[in-house]
Short mmCIF file of C-alpha atoms in Angstrom, two decimals:
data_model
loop_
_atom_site.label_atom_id
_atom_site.label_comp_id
_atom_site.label_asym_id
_atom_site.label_seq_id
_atom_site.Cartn_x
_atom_site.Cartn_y
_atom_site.Cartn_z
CA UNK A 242 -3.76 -10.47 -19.82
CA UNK A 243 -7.39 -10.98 -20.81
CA UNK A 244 -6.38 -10.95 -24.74
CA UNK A 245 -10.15 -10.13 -25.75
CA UNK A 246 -10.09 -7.17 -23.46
CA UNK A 247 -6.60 -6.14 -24.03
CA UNK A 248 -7.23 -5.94 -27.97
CA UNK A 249 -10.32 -4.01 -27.98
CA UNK A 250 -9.36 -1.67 -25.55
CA UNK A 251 -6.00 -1.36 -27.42
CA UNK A 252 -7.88 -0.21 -30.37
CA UNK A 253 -10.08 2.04 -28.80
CA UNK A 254 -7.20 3.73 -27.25
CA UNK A 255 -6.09 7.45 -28.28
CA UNK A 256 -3.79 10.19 -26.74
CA UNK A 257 -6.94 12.71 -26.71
CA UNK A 258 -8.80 9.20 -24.70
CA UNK A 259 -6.01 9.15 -22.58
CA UNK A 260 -6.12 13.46 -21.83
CA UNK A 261 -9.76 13.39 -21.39
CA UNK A 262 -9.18 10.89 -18.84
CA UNK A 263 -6.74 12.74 -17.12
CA UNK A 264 -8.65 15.50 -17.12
CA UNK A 265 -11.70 13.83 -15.70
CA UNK A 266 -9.91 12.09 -12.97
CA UNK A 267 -8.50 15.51 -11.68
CA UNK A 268 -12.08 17.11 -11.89
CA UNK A 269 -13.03 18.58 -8.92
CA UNK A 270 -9.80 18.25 -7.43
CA UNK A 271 -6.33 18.79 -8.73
CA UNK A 272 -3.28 17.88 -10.86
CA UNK A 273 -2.02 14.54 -9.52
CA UNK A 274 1.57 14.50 -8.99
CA UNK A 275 2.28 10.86 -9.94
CA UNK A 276 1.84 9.10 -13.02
CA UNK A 277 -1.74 7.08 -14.01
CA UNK A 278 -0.84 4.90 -16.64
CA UNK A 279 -3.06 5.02 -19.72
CA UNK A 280 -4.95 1.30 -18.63
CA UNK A 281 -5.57 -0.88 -16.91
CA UNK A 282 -4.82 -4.27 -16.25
CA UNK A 283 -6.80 -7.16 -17.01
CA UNK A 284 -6.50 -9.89 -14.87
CA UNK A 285 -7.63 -13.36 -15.92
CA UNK A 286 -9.22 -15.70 -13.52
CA UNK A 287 -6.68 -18.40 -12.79
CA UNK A 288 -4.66 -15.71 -12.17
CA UNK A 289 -7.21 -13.78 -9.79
CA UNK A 290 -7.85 -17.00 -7.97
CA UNK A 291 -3.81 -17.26 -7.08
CA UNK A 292 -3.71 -14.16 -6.11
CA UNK A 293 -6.64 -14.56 -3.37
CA UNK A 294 -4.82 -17.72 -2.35
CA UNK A 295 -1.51 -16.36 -1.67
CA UNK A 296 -3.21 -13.56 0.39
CA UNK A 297 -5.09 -16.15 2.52
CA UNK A 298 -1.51 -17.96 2.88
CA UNK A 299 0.01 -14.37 4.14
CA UNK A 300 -2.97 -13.72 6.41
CA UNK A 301 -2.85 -17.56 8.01
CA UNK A 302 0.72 -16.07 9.58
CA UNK A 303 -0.86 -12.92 10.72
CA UNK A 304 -3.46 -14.18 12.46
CA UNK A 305 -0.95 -16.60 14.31
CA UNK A 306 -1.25 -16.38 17.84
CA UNK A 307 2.77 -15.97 18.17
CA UNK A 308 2.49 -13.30 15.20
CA UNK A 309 3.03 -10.37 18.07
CA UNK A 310 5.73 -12.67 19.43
CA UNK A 311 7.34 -13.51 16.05
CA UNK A 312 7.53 -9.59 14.83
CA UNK A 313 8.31 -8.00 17.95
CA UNK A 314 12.10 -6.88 16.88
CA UNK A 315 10.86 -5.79 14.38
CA UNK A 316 9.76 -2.42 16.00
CA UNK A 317 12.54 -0.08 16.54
CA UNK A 318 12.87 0.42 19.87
CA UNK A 319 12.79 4.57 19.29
CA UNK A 320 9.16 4.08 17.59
CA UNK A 321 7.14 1.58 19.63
CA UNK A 322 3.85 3.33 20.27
CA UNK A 323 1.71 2.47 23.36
CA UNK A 324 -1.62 1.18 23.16
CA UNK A 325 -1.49 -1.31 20.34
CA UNK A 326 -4.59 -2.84 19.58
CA UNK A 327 -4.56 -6.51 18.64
CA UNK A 328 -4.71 -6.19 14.90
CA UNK A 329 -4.17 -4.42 12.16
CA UNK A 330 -7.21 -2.22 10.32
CA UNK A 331 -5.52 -2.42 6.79
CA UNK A 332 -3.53 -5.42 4.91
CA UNK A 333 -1.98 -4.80 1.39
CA UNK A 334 0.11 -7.24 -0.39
CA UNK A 335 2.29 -6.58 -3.69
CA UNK A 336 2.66 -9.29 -5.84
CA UNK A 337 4.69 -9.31 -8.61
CA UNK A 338 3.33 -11.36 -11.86
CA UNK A 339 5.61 -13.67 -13.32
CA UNK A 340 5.50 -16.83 -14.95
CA UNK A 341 6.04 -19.99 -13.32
CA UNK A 342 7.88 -23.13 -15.05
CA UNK A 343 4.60 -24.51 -16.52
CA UNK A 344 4.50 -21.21 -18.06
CA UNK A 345 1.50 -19.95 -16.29
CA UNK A 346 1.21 -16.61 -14.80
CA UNK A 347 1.73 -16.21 -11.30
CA UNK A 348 1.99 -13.67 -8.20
CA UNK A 349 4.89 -13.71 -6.46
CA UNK A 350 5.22 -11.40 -2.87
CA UNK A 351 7.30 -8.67 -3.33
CA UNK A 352 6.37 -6.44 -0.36
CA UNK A 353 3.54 -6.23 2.10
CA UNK A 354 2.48 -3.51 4.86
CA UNK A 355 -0.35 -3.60 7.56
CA UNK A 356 -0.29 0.10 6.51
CA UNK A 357 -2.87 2.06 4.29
CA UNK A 358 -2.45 2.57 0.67
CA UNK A 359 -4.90 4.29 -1.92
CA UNK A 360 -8.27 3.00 -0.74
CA UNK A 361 -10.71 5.96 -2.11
CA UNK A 362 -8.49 6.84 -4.74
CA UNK A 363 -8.79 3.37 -6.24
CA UNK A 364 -12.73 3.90 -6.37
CA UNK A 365 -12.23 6.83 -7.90
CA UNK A 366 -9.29 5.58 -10.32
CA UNK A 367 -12.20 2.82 -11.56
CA UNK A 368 -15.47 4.86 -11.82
CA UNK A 369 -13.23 7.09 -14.20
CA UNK A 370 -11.72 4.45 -16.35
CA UNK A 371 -15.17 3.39 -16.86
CA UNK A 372 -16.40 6.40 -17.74
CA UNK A 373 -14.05 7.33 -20.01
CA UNK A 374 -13.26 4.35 -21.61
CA UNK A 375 -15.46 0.74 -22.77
CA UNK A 376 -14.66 -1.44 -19.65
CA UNK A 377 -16.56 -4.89 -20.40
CA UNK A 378 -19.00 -5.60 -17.51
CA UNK A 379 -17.29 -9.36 -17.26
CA UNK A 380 -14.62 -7.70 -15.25
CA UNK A 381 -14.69 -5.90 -12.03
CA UNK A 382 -12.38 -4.32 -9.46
CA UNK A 383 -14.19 -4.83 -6.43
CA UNK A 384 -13.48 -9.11 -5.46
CA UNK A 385 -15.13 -11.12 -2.68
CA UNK A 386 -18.40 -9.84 -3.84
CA UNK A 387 -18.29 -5.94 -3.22
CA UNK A 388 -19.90 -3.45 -4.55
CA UNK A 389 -19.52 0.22 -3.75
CA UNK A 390 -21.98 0.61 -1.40
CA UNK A 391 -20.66 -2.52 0.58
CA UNK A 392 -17.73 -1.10 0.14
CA UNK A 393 -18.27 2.42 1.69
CA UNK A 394 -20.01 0.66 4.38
CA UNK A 395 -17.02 -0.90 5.66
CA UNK A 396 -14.60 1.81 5.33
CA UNK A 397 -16.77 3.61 7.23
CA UNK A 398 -16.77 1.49 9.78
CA UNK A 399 -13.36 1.13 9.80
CA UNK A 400 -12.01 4.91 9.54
CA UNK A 401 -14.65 6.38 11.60
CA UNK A 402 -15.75 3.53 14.00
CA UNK A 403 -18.35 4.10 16.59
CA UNK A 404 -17.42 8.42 16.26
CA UNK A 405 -18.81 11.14 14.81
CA UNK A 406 -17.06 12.09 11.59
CA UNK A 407 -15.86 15.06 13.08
CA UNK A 408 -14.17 13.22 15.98
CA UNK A 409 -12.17 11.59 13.20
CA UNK A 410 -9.13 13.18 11.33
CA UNK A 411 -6.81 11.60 8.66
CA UNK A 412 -3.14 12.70 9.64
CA UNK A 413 0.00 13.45 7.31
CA UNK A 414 3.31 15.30 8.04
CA UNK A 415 1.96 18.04 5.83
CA UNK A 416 -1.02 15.84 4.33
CA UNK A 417 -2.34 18.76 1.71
CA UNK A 418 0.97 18.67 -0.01
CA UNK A 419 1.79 14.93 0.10
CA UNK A 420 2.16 12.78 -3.37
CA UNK A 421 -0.45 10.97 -2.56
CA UNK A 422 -3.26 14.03 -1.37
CA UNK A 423 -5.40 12.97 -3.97
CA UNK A 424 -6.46 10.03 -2.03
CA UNK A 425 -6.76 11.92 0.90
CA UNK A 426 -9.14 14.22 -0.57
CA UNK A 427 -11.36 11.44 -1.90
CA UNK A 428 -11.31 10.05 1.53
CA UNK A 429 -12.73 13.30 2.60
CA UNK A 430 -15.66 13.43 0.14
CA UNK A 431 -16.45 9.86 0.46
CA UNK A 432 -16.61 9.90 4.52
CA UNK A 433 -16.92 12.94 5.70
CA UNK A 434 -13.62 13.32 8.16
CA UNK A 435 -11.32 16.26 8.39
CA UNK A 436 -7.67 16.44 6.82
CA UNK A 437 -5.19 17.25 9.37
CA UNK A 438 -1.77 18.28 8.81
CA UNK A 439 0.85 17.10 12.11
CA UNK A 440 1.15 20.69 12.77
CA UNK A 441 -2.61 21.71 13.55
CA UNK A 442 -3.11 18.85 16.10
CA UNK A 443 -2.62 20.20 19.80
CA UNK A 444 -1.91 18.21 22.37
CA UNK A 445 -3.84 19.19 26.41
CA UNK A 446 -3.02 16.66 29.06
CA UNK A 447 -2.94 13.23 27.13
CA UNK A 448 -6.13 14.28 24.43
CA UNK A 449 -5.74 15.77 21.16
CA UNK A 450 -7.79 18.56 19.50
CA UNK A 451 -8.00 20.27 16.52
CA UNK A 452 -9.51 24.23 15.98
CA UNK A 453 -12.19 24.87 13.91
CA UNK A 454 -14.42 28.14 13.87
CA UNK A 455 -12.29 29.19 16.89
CA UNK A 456 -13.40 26.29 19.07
CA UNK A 457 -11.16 23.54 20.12
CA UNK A 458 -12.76 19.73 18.90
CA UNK A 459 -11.18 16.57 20.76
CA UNK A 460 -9.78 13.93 18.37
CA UNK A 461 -10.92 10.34 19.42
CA UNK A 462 -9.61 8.70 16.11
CA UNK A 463 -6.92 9.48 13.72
CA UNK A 464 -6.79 7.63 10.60
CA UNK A 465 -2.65 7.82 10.55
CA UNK A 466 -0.93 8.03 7.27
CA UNK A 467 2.19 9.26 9.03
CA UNK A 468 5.30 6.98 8.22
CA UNK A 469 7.97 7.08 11.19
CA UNK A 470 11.01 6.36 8.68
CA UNK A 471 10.37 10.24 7.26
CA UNK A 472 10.70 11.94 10.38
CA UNK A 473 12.97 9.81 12.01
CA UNK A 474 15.56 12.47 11.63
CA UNK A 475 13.40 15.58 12.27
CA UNK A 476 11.67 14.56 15.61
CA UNK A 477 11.75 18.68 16.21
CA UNK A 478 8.32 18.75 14.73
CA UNK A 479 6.48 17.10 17.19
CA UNK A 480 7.09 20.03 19.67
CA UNK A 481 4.52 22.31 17.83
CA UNK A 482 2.01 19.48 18.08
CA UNK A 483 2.06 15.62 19.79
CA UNK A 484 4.81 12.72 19.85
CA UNK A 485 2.94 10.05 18.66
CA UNK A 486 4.69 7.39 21.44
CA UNK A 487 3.81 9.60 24.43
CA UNK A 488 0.63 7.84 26.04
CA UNK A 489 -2.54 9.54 24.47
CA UNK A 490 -6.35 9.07 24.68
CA UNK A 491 -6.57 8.53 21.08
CA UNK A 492 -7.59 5.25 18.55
CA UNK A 493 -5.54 4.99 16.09
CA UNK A 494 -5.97 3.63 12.51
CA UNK A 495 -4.51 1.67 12.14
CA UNK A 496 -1.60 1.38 14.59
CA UNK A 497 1.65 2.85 14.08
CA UNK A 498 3.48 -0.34 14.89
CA UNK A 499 1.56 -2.29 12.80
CA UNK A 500 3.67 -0.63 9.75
CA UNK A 501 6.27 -2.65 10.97
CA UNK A 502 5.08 -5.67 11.98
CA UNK A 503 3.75 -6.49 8.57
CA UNK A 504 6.37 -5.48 6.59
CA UNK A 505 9.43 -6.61 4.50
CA UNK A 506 10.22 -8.05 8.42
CA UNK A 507 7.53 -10.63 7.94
CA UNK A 508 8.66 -12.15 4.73
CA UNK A 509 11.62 -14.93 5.87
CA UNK A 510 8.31 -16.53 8.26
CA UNK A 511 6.38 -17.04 4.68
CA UNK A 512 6.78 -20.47 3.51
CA UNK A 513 4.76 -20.30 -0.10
CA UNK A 514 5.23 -21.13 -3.64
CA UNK A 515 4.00 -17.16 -3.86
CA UNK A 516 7.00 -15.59 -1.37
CA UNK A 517 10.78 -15.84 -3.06
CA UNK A 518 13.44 -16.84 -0.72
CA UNK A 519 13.97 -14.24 1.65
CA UNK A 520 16.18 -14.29 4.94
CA UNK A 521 17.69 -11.97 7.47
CA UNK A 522 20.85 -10.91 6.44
CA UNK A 523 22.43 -11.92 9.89
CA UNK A 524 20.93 -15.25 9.98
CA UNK A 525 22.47 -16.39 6.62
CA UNK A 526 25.51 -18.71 7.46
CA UNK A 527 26.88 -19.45 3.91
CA UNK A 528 26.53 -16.23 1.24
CA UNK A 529 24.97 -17.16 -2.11
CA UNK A 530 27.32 -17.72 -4.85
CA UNK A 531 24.88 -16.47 -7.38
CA UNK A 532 24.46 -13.17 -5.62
CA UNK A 533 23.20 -12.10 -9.22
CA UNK A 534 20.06 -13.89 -9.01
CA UNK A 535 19.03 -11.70 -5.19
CA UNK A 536 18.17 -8.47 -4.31
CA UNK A 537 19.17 -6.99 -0.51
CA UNK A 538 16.55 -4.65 0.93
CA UNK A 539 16.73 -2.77 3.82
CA UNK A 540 13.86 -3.52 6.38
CA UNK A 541 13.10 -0.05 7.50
CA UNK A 542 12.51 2.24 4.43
CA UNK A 543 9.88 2.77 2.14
CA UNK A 544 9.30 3.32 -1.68
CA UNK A 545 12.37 1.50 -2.95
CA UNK A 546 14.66 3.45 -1.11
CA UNK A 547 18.02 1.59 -0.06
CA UNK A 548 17.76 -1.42 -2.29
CA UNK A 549 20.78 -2.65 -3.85
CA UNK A 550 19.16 -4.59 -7.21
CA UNK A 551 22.94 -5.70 -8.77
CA UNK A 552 24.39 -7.42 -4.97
CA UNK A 553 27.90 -7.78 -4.63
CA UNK A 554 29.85 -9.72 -2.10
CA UNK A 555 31.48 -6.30 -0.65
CA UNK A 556 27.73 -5.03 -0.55
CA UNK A 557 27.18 -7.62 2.29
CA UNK A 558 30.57 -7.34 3.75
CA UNK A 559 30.17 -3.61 4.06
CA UNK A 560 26.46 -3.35 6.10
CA UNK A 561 27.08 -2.70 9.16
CA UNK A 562 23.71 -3.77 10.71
CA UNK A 563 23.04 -7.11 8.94
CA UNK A 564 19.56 -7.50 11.76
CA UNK A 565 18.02 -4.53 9.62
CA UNK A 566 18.63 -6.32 6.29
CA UNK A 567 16.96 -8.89 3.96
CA UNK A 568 18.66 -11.12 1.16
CA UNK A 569 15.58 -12.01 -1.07
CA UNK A 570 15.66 -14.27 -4.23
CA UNK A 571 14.99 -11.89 -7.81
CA UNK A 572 11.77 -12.30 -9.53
CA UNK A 573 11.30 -12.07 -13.31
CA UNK A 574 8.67 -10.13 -13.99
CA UNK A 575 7.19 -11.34 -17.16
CA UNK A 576 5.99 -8.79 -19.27
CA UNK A 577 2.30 -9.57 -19.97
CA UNK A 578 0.47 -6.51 -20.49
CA UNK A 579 0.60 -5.68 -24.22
CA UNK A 580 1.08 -1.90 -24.63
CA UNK A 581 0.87 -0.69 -28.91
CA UNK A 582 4.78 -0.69 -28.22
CA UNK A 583 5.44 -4.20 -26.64
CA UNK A 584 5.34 -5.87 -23.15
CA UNK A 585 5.03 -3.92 -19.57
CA UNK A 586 6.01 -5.30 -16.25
CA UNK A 587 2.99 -5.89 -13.98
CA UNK A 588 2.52 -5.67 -10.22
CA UNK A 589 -1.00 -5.90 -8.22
CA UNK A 590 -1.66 -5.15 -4.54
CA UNK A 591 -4.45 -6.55 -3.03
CA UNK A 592 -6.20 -4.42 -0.61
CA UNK A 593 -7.65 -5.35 2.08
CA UNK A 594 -9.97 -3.98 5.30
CA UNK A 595 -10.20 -5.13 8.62
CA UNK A 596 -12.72 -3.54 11.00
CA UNK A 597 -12.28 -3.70 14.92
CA UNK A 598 -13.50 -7.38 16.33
CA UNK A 599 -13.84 -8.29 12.70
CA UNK A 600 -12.17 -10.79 10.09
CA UNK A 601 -10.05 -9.20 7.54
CA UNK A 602 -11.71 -8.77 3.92
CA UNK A 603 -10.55 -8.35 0.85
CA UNK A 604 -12.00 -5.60 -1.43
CA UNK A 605 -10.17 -4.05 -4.02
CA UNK A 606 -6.69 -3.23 -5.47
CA UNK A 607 -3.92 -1.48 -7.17
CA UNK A 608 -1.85 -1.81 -10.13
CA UNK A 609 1.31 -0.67 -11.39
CA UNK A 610 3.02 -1.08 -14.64
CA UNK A 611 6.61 -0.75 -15.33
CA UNK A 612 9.38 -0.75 -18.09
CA UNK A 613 12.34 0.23 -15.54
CA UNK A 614 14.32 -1.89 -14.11
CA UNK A 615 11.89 -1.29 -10.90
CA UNK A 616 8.26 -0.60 -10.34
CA UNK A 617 8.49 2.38 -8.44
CA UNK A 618 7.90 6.17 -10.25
CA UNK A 619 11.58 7.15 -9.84
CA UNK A 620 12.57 4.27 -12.01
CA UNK A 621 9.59 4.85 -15.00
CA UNK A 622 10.42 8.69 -15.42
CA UNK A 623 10.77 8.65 -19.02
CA UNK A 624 8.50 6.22 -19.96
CA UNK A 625 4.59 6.07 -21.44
CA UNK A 626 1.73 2.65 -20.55
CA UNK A 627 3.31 2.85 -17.02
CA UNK A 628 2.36 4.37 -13.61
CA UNK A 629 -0.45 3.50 -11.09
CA UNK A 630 -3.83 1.85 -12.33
CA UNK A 631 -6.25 -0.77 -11.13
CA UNK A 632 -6.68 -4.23 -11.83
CA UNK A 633 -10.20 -5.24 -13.51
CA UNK A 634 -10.59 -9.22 -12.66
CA UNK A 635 -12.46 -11.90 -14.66
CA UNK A 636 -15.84 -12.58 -12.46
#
């Protein structure tokens, strides 16, 4: 998007490059089971400065003092966990980039979670694209002035909080063997705290422990990575360990109803030139005509999963729970990376942290490119110049 940028590192760009990378990124750890696409994207100011303004316009709702009040159905009433704390540790917001009609590119929401995403792996992710590759120092992925020391800082103090690191575990179904245990491992290095599987937690009156070296360590803090919606239908596996909505002497990280609270569930409350349309299904009195032009998501379900792209009138007819569904206006993604073979779709979350009694900051980000007729990996499969990356922003 920067066309400078774009062109040399275009022609710097080779397959071996592109292995080498790969190969460094995995050093020390192990083959990553998504796809990193082979760069990065290059995001131009104006566009950097709409992104941070459409986040402050999202976070102005959170912070709401009806925002509890507002979201409140949106917690199924089988997964509301005791103990919520009064925000949420982690904010990231997908925005789609698009062009708007003055031709300009522009971020427009297409999903948000108070939920964490890849926060060490994008460190990672941008330490090795520099060191594999000419990254111009006019460009950075860290925003609202961070470094990675700064940065560090403040994870730390919002993983780990006033514990020891040992006191602190980050907690997965089967977190080793997750997509996404590359970031979990990174975590690890970067802060010290113990990966915990569901399974090895123990539960003794209302604390939790883990064993190590035969002795039994109480949890205080678990950073949770544990999505309800994948073991909504195999609650069994709580027995051999803890049910997360039982009351427990435990912090959590951040909160499991925060997940849905900020969610797909929040979007109809956004009024922005950066959110599409979006309603609840049931509150919609008069069905579109150009149902062509909208996309119907469910609200609880992650990754893509359930979302009808091409809507049809029967579509509607046939939900049966129109309260758990979201008609949302179609965004055109406009295809402004420049790959050696033509244009890929963009999409950049921003990332940010917010520590206990704190403001929430931005830091960082994602990327993902796409040729499918979806971002998501499922819907890239057989393409090259997509996957995950990291945004590097005009300073």
């Amino acid at each position: 998007m920067i066309p400078a940028l774009r062109q040399k590192y275009n022609q710097q760009f080779t397959e071996e490059n592109y292995k080498n990378f790969i190969t460094e990124l995995e050093k020390d750890y192990f083959e990553i089971p998504f796809r990193v696409a082979e760069t990065p994207v290059f995001v131009p100011k104006a566009l950097k400065e709409k992104l941070i303004a459409a986040g402050e316009e999202i976070i102005n709702l959170i912070k709401q003092p009806n925002f509890k009040e507002l979201t409140q159905k949106s917690i199924p009433k089988d997964w509301n966990v005791p103990n919520e704390n009064e925000q949420p540790h982690f904010l990231t917001f997908d925005f789609g980039i698009c062009k708007n009609e003055a031709g300009e590119l522009t971020p427009m929401l297409i999903e948000m979670q108070g939920f964490p995403s890849l926060y060490a792996f994008q460190i990672h992710l941008s330490n090795t694209f520099r060191k594999c590759f000419e990254i111009d120092n006019s460009v950075n992925h860290f925003l609202n002035g961070f470094n990675e020391d700064k940065y560090i800082k403040l994870f730390k103090e919002v993983i780990i909080g006033k514990h020891q690191p040992h006191e602190v575990a980050l907690m997965d179904v089967d977190a080793p063997n997750q997509k996404t245990a590359i970031d979990f491992f990174v975590t690890k290095k970067m802060l010290g705290i113990k990966i915990l599987a569901l399974e090895d937690i123990k539960k003794i009156g209302n604390q939790l422990f883990y064993e190590e070296d035969g002795k039994q360590i109480q949890l205080k803090r678990i950073y949770n990575r544990l999505i309800f919606d994948e073991v909504a239908d195999n609650t069994e596996i709580f027995k051999n360990s803890f049910d997360p909505r039982n009351e427990l002497d435990i912090e959590w990280v951040t909160h499991p109803n925060w997940f849905y609270r900020i969610s797909k569930y929040t979007m109809p409350f956004l009024n922005s030139e950066f959110v599409p349309d979006t309603r609840f299904l049931n509150q919609i009195e008069i069905i579109p005509t150009d149902l062509e032009n909208y996309v119907l998501k469910p609200l609880f379900s992650f990754a893509g999963m359930g979302v009808i792209i091409d809507v049809k009138q029967a579509d509607i007819e046939n939900i049966p729970d129109p309260e758990n569904w979201i008609l949302q206006r179609k965004v055109s993604y406009e295809p402004a990376v420049q790959s050696p073979d033509g244009g890929v779709k963009a999409e950049i979350r921003m990332m940010y942290l917010w520590p206990d009694g704190g403001e929430p900051q931005l830091c960082t980000n994602l990327s993902r490119l796409s040729k499918g007729k979806m971002i998501g990996v499922r819907y890239n499969a057989d393409f090259d110049w997509v996957g995950g990356t990291v945004g590097f922003m005009e300073d």
